[in-house]
XYZ file of N, CA and C in Angstrom:
303
model
N 41.841 58.651 -16.403
C 40.650 58.593 -15.265
C 40.390 58.977 -15.666
N 39.128 58.531 -15.442
C 37.643 58.603 -15.861
C 37.407 59.656 -15.438
N 36.208 60.891 -15.794
C 35.937 62.137 -14.866
C 34.555 61.671 -14.415
N 34.314 62.422 -13.262
C 33.819 61.356 -12.485
C 32.615 62.933 -11.950
N 32.799 64.037 -13.027
C 31.315 64.667 -12.877
C 29.988 64.378 -13.484
N 30.098 63.898 -14.565
C 29.814 63.497 -14.790
C 29.045 61.838 -14.694
N 27.241 61.868 -14.924
C 26.769 61.168 -13.603
C 25.908 60.295 -15.002
N 25.928 59.116 -15.164
C 24.693 58.735 -16.660
C 23.521 58.290 -16.133
N 22.783 58.411 -16.160
C 20.873 57.920 -15.448
C 21.193 56.487 -16.041
N 20.731 55.957 -15.496
C 20.552 54.376 -15.714
C 19.897 53.940 -14.697
N 18.139 53.986 -15.045
C 16.721 53.055 -14.122
C 17.745 51.665 -13.262
N 17.184 51.521 -13.055
C 17.516 50.274 -11.552
C 16.970 48.904 -12.659
N 15.885 49.371 -13.674
C 15.460 47.549 -14.910
C 15.729 48.199 -15.849
N 16.569 48.904 -16.173
C 17.231 48.960 -17.130
C 17.742 47.480 -17.992
N 18.916 47.410 -17.282
C 19.271 46.581 -17.288
C 18.792 44.823 -16.001
N 18.182 44.908 -14.985
C 18.067 43.777 -14.264
C 16.298 43.336 -14.697
N 16.194 42.125 -15.270
C 15.553 42.008 -14.970
C 14.067 41.847 -14.224
N 15.137 41.884 -12.667
C 14.345 41.566 -11.435
C 13.673 42.680 -11.528
N 14.591 43.395 -11.362
C 13.654 44.812 -11.083
C 12.837 45.398 -12.015
N 12.284 44.854 -13.139
C 11.050 45.538 -13.716
C 10.170 44.476 -13.382
N 10.482 43.202 -12.922
C 8.954 42.864 -12.121
C 8.562 43.154 -11.403
N 9.530 44.035 -10.375
C 9.275 44.509 -9.126
C 8.658 45.409 -9.309
N 8.622 46.769 -10.282
C 8.112 47.560 -10.850
C 6.847 46.631 -11.610
N 6.951 45.685 -12.296
C 5.742 45.783 -12.591
C 4.574 44.948 -12.021
N 5.117 44.994 -10.995
C 4.017 43.740 -9.404
C 3.866 45.936 -8.499
N 4.343 46.680 -8.011
C 4.392 47.262 -7.605
C 2.837 48.314 -8.484
N 3.340 48.899 -10.107
C 2.326 49.487 -10.448
C 1.142 48.302 -10.956
N 1.260 47.150 -11.024
C -0.243 46.350 -10.553
C -1.321 46.837 -9.679
N -0.272 47.050 -8.547
C -1.021 47.086 -6.921
C -1.482 48.579 -6.778
N -0.182 49.281 -7.500
C -0.973 50.689 -7.691
C -2.654 51.572 -8.438
N -2.372 50.501 -9.536
C -3.702 50.607 -10.505
C -4.730 49.779 -9.592
N -4.125 48.606 -9.601
C -5.865 48.177 -8.453
C -6.356 48.521 -7.017
N -5.307 49.765 -7.038
C -5.667 50.509 -5.266
C -6.719 51.538 -5.902
N -6.064 52.601 -7.054
C -7.095 53.232 -7.963
C -8.045 53.081 -8.409
N -8.719 51.776 -8.833
C -9.671 51.368 -9.122
C -10.494 51.053 -7.951
N -10.097 50.906 -6.945
C -11.050 51.199 -6.136
C -11.452 51.661 -5.232
N -10.772 52.639 -5.208
C -10.955 54.142 -4.579
C -12.398 54.708 -4.688
N -13.341 54.780 -3.882
C -14.686 54.799 -3.409
C -14.599 56.489 -4.554
N -13.334 57.313 -4.694
C -13.792 58.277 -5.592
C -12.830 58.349 -6.533
N -12.966 57.683 -6.634
C -12.561 57.639 -8.637
C -13.138 58.640 -9.122
N -14.940 58.352 -9.135
C -15.323 58.750 -10.563
C -16.266 60.349 -9.129
N -15.586 61.669 -9.730
C -15.928 62.367 -8.750
C -17.043 63.587 -9.782
N -18.376 64.170 -8.822
C -19.011 64.766 -9.889
C -18.199 65.772 -10.350
N -18.349 66.050 -11.452
C -17.898 68.166 -11.772
C -18.174 68.896 -10.728
N -18.762 68.867 -9.673
C -18.391 70.530 -9.734
C -17.265 70.370 -8.466
N -17.218 68.705 -8.461
C -15.919 68.960 -7.160
C -14.770 68.512 -8.002
N -14.431 68.436 -9.247
C -12.812 68.582 -10.000
C -12.818 69.965 -9.485
N -11.160 70.157 -9.314
C -10.959 71.185 -9.853
C -10.681 71.931 -11.260
N -10.889 73.286 -11.693
C -10.627 73.572 -12.627
C -9.437 74.226 -12.966
N -8.652 73.486 -13.189
C -7.111 73.412 -13.575
C -7.248 72.374 -14.725
N -5.626 72.579 -15.441
C -5.377 71.757 -16.267
C -3.476 71.707 -16.188
N -3.067 70.631 -16.987
C -1.528 70.648 -16.820
C -0.605 70.969 -17.788
N -2.234 71.890 -19.482
C -1.531 71.502 -20.636
C -1.353 73.565 -20.547
N 0.027 73.518 -20.646
C -0.963 75.024 -21.541
C -1.576 75.410 -22.795
N -2.178 76.220 -22.423
C -2.951 76.120 -23.787
C -2.946 76.394 -25.129
N -1.569 76.928 -25.456
C -0.943 76.470 -26.769
C -1.362 74.962 -27.085
N -0.698 74.149 -26.120
C -0.822 72.890 -26.465
C -2.333 72.506 -26.830
N -3.059 72.735 -26.042
C -4.674 72.512 -26.339
C -5.498 72.613 -27.757
N -5.096 73.746 -28.412
C -5.088 74.250 -29.308
C -3.928 73.429 -30.724
N -2.938 73.118 -30.696
C -2.911 72.412 -31.141
C -2.955 71.136 -31.336
N -3.591 70.093 -29.907
C -4.128 68.834 -29.515
C -5.630 69.011 -30.362
N -6.888 69.931 -30.520
C -8.249 70.282 -30.895
C -8.023 70.128 -32.127
N -6.533 70.883 -33.154
C -7.123 70.439 -34.281
C -6.289 68.906 -34.455
N -6.364 68.116 -34.087
C -6.382 66.522 -34.579
C -7.153 66.012 -35.242
N -7.908 66.514 -34.139
C -9.227 65.830 -34.778
C -10.369 66.296 -36.206
N -9.513 66.597 -37.076
C -10.083 67.604 -38.263
C -9.393 66.180 -39.168
N -8.354 65.810 -38.913
C -7.630 64.848 -39.865
C -7.757 63.535 -39.393
N -8.717 63.332 -38.329
C -8.731 61.735 -37.716
C -9.564 61.177 -38.452
N -9.146 60.266 -39.072
C -10.241 59.280 -39.761
C -9.844 57.482 -39.086
N -11.344 56.768 -39.268
C -11.659 55.694 -38.790
C -12.236 55.054 -39.965
N -11.220 53.511 -40.218
C -11.669 53.375 -41.508
C -12.027 54.333 -42.488
N -11.040 55.002 -42.701
C -10.832 55.589 -44.398
C -12.235 56.904 -44.067
N -13.276 57.056 -42.861
C -14.086 58.674 -42.759
C -13.241 58.616 -41.535
N -13.934 60.572 -41.960
C -13.972 61.642 -41.369
C -14.329 61.253 -40.043
N -14.185 61.735 -38.687
C -14.619 61.230 -37.049
C -14.999 61.987 -37.160
N -14.035 63.052 -36.881
C -14.259 64.990 -36.137
C -13.954 64.095 -33.792
N -13.475 63.763 -34.575
C -12.937 63.302 -32.433
C -11.136 63.579 -32.449
N -11.072 63.885 -31.125
C -9.368 64.007 -30.724
C -9.279 62.770 -30.831
N -8.230 62.195 -31.550
C -7.135 60.962 -31.070
C -7.175 60.605 -29.719
N -6.914 61.477 -29.293
C -7.494 60.310 -27.273
C -8.869 60.128 -26.912
N -9.486 61.023 -27.696
C -10.811 60.469 -27.580
C -11.102 58.758 -27.218
N -9.777 58.159 -28.217
C -10.478 57.467 -28.267
C -9.226 55.967 -28.356
N -8.644 56.573 -27.152
C -7.814 56.103 -26.085
C -9.030 55.827 -24.807
N -9.102 57.074 -24.919
C -10.506 57.626 -23.973
C -11.899 56.241 -23.700
N -11.602 56.262 -25.126
C -12.943 55.631 -24.936
C -12.728 54.357 -24.475
N -11.397 53.052 -24.934
C -11.226 52.249 -25.087
C -11.504 52.086 -23.925
N -10.271 52.974 -22.552
C -10.620 52.971 -21.702
C -11.498 52.481 -20.353
N -12.544 53.451 -21.126
C -14.012 53.030 -20.163
C -14.508 51.624 -20.600
N -14.765 51.567 -21.489
C -15.305 50.381 -21.826
C -14.617 49.296 -21.316
N -13.630 49.171 -21.503
C -12.525 48.676 -20.790
C -12.850 48.213 -19.163
N -13.298 48.754 -18.464
C -12.959 48.993 -16.994
C -14.371 49.270 -16.216
N -15.290 50.011 -17.354
C -16.894 50.107 -16.844
C -17.911 48.964 -18.090
N -17.124 48.662 -19.160
C -17.926 46.873 -19.309
C -19.652 47.419 -20.185
N -20.306 48.635 -20.515
C -21.475 48.687 -20.459
C -21.904 47.568 -21.439
N -23.700 47.623 -20.922
C -23.887 46.827 -22.081
C -24.497 47.172 -22.842
N -24.441 48.672 -22.946
C -25.331 49.364 -24.244
C -24.403 50.363 -24.391
N -23.977 51.444 -25.385
C -23.264 52.543 -26.115
C -24.005 53.530 -26.835
N -24.714 54.590 -26.188
C -24.979 55.604 -26.996
C -24.486 56.941 -27.698
N -23.758 56.818 -28.712
C -23.226 58.019 -28.291
C -24.671 59.274 -29.094
N -24.422 60.450 -29.140
C -24.971 62.018 -29.507
C -24.350 62.231 -29.717
N -24.468 62.908 -30.377
C -23.696 64.638 -31.491
C -21.872 63.855 -31.425
């Protein structure tokens, strides 16, 4: 007889493609809702002064900028910055980008 005290976690979309499709639809709707939210970009004065990352995590994360390379050149940027730039450029589609400093 199997031990019923052990319950394995299997998300509903793991084995059923239809659940995965519904998850994709739900995520797409939520993404569209957030992109259309008028409060998406707030002034810094209205933002909370908090972080979900512990201080030690920020220290280790900031060390990544000293080992980041782009096409063989040191860039001195956090790896997350490259991802954020890509996302911002995709959503905002600016005509011109000027980087200072």
